CSV table of C-alpha atoms in Angstrom, one decimal:
chain,number,residue,atom,x,y,z
J,104,ASP,CA,5.2,-16.6,-19.6
J,105,SER,CA,5.4,-19.4,-22.2
J,106,GLU,CA,8.8,-20.4,-20.9
J,107,ASN,CA,7.6,-20.9,-17.3
J,108,PRO,CA,7.9,-24.7,-16.4
J,109,HIS,CA,5.3,-24.3,-13.6
J,110,PRO,CA,2.5,-21.9,-14.6
J,111,VAL,CA,0.6,-21.9,-11.3
J,112,ILE,CA,-1.2,-18.8,-12.5
J,113,ASP,CA,-1.7,-19.1,-16.3
J,114,MET,CA,-3.6,-17.5,-19.1
J,115,MET,CA,-7.1,-18.8,-19.4
J,116,GLU,CA,-7.2,-21.6,-21.9
J,117,GLU,CA,-9.7,-19.8,-24.1
J,118,GLN,CA,-7.4,-16.7,-24.1
J,119,LYS,CA,-4.3,-18.4,-25.4
J,120,LYS,CA,-5.1,-18.2,-29.1
J,121,VAL,CA,-6.7,-14.7,-29.0
J,122,LYS,CA,-4.6,-12.3,-31.1
J,123,ASN,CA,-6.8,-9.2,-30.6
J,124,MET,CA,-7.1,-8.8,-26.8
J,125,GLY,CA,-9.6,-6.0,-26.8
J,126,GLY,CA,-12.8,-7.1,-24.8
J,127,THR,CA,-11.8,-10.7,-24.5
J,128,MET,CA,-11.1,-11.1,-20.8
J,129,ARG,CA,-13.2,-12.5,-18.0
J,130,LEU,CA,-15.1,-9.4,-17.2
J,131,GLY,CA,-18.0,-8.6,-14.9
J,132,SER,CA,-19.6,-10.0,-11.8
J,133,TYR,CA,-19.2,-13.7,-11.0
J,134,ASP,CA,-20.6,-15.8,-8.2
J,135,CYS,CA,-18.2,-17.4,-5.7
J,136,LYS,CA,-18.8,-20.0,-2.9
J,137,LEU,CA,-16.8,-19.4,0.3
J,138,VAL,CA,-15.5,-22.1,2.6
J,139,LYS,CA,-16.7,-21.9,6.2
J,140,GLY,CA,-13.9,-21.6,8.8
J,141,THR,CA,-11.6,-19.5,6.6
J,142,LYS,CA,-10.5,-15.9,7.0
J,143,THR,CA,-12.5,-15.1,3.9
J,144,TYR,CA,-15.7,-16.5,5.2
J,145,GLU,CA,-15.1,-14.7,8.5
J,146,ALA,CA,-14.7,-11.4,6.5
J,147,TYR,CA,-18.0,-11.8,4.6
J,148,ASN,CA,-20.0,-14.0,7.0
J,149,VAL,CA,-21.9,-15.5,4.2
J,150,GLU,CA,-21.4,-18.6,1.9
J,151,ASP,CA,-22.2,-17.0,-1.4
J,152,ILE,CA,-20.8,-13.8,-2.8
J,153,ALA,CA,-20.6,-12.1,-6.2
J,154,GLU,CA,-17.4,-10.1,-7.1
J,155,ARG,CA,-16.2,-8.2,-10.1
J,156,HIS,CA,-13.5,-9.6,-12.3
J,157,ARG,CA,-11.2,-8.1,-15.0
J,158,HIS,CA,-8.5,-10.6,-16.1
J,159,ARG,CA,-7.2,-13.1,-18.5
J,160,PHE,CA,-5.3,-15.3,-16.1
J,161,GLU,CA,-6.5,-18.0,-13.7
J,162,PHE,CA,-5.3,-20.5,-11.1
J,163,ASN,CA,-4.0,-23.6,-12.9
J,164,ASN,CA,-5.9,-26.6,-11.5
J,165,ASP,CA,-3.0,-28.9,-12.5
J,166,TYR,CA,-1.3,-27.6,-9.3
J,167,ARG,CA,-4.4,-27.5,-7.0
J,168,LYS,CA,-3.9,-30.8,-5.2
J,169,ASP,CA,-0.2,-30.3,-4.7
J,170,LEU,CA,-0.6,-26.8,-3.3
J,171,GLU,CA,-3.5,-27.9,-1.0
J,172,ASP,CA,-1.4,-30.8,0.2
J,173,LYS,CA,1.4,-28.3,1.1
J,174,GLY,CA,-1.1,-26.2,3.1
J,175,LEU,CA,-2.6,-23.7,0.7
J,176,VAL,CA,-6.2,-23.1,1.6
J,177,ILE,CA,-8.7,-22.6,-1.2
J,178,SER,CA,-11.3,-20.5,0.5
J,179,GLY,CA,-13.4,-19.5,-2.5
J,180,VAL,CA,-14.4,-21.2,-5.7
J,181,SER,CA,-16.8,-20.8,-8.6
J,182,PRO,CA,-20.2,-22.4,-8.1
J,183,ASP,CA,-19.1,-25.4,-10.2
J,184,ASP,CA,-16.0,-25.8,-8.0
J,185,PHE,CA,-13.7,-25.5,-11.0
J,186,LEU,CA,-12.3,-22.0,-10.8
J,187,VAL,CA,-10.2,-21.0,-7.8
J,188,GLU,CA,-11.2,-17.5,-6.8
J,189,ILE,CA,-9.6,-17.1,-3.3
J,190,VAL,CA,-6.6,-18.6,-1.6
J,191,GLU,CA,-5.2,-18.3,1.9
J,192,LEU,CA,-2.1,-19.2,3.9
J,193,PRO,CA,-3.5,-20.7,7.2
J,194,ASN,CA,-0.5,-20.0,9.4
J,195,HIS,CA,-0.2,-16.3,8.5
J,196,PRO,CA,-2.0,-13.5,10.3
J,197,TRP,CA,-3.7,-12.5,7.1
J,198,ALA,CA,-2.5,-13.8,3.7
J,199,VAL,CA,-5.5,-13.8,1.4
J,200,GLY,CA,-5.2,-13.6,-2.4
J,201,CYS,CA,-8.2,-13.2,-4.7
J,202,GLN,CA,-8.8,-13.4,-8.4
J,203,PHE,CA,-11.3,-10.5,-8.4
J,204,HIS,CA,-10.9,-6.8,-7.7
J,205,PRO,CA,-12.3,-5.9,-4.2
J,206,GLU,CA,-11.5,-2.3,-4.8
J,207,PHE,CA,-14.3,-2.2,-7.4
J,208,LYS,CA,-16.9,-2.7,-4.6
J,209,SER,CA,-15.3,-0.7,-1.9
J,210,ARG,CA,-16.5,2.8,-0.9
J,211,PRO,CA,-15.0,5.3,1.6
J,212,ASN,CA,-18.0,4.8,4.0
J,213,ARG,CA,-18.3,1.1,3.3
J,214,PRO,CA,-15.0,-0.7,2.8
J,215,HIS,CA,-15.0,-4.1,1.1
J,216,PRO,CA,-15.1,-7.0,3.6
J,217,LEU,CA,-11.6,-8.1,2.6
J,218,PHE,CA,-10.1,-4.7,3.1
J,219,LYS,CA,-11.9,-4.3,6.5
J,220,SER,CA,-10.7,-7.8,7.6
J,221,PHE,CA,-7.1,-6.9,6.5
J,222,LEU,CA,-7.1,-3.7,8.5
J,223,GLU,CA,-8.5,-5.5,11.5
J,224,ALA,CA,-5.7,-8.1,11.2
J,225,ILE,CA,-3.1,-5.3,11.1
J,226,TYR,CA,-4.5,-3.8,14.2
J,227,GLU,CA,-4.6,-7.1,16.1
J,228,TYR,CA,-1.0,-7.9,14.9
J,229,SER,CA,0.2,-4.4,16.1
J,230,LYS,CA,-0.9,-5.2,19.6
J,231,ASN,CA,1.5,-8.1,19.9
């Protein structure tokens, strides 16, 4: 939204001047580094992952420090530490947001680690 005074999630800079949108998005598998001690790291249990993307929008780093100072946890970033891929709310039973599409890698007999972790959190929360 060009009228939004605080575009925390914004169109990728290279997309803003594109008139013909066909085939111009961030598409495909991209590497991501996870932060130890986060819900996301616990879900994957590895430091480096690759996930599939299909989007034209990204986390606006102009807001990164302010949001981290307010408690937002950035739990996954691109290998160059520039692109925010995953965020979490630390004081919530399971509030994880990701830039990629975990459903692209989930299967009925092998759920994506984030889906599995989410369901486990629901189960644990239901016992309280």
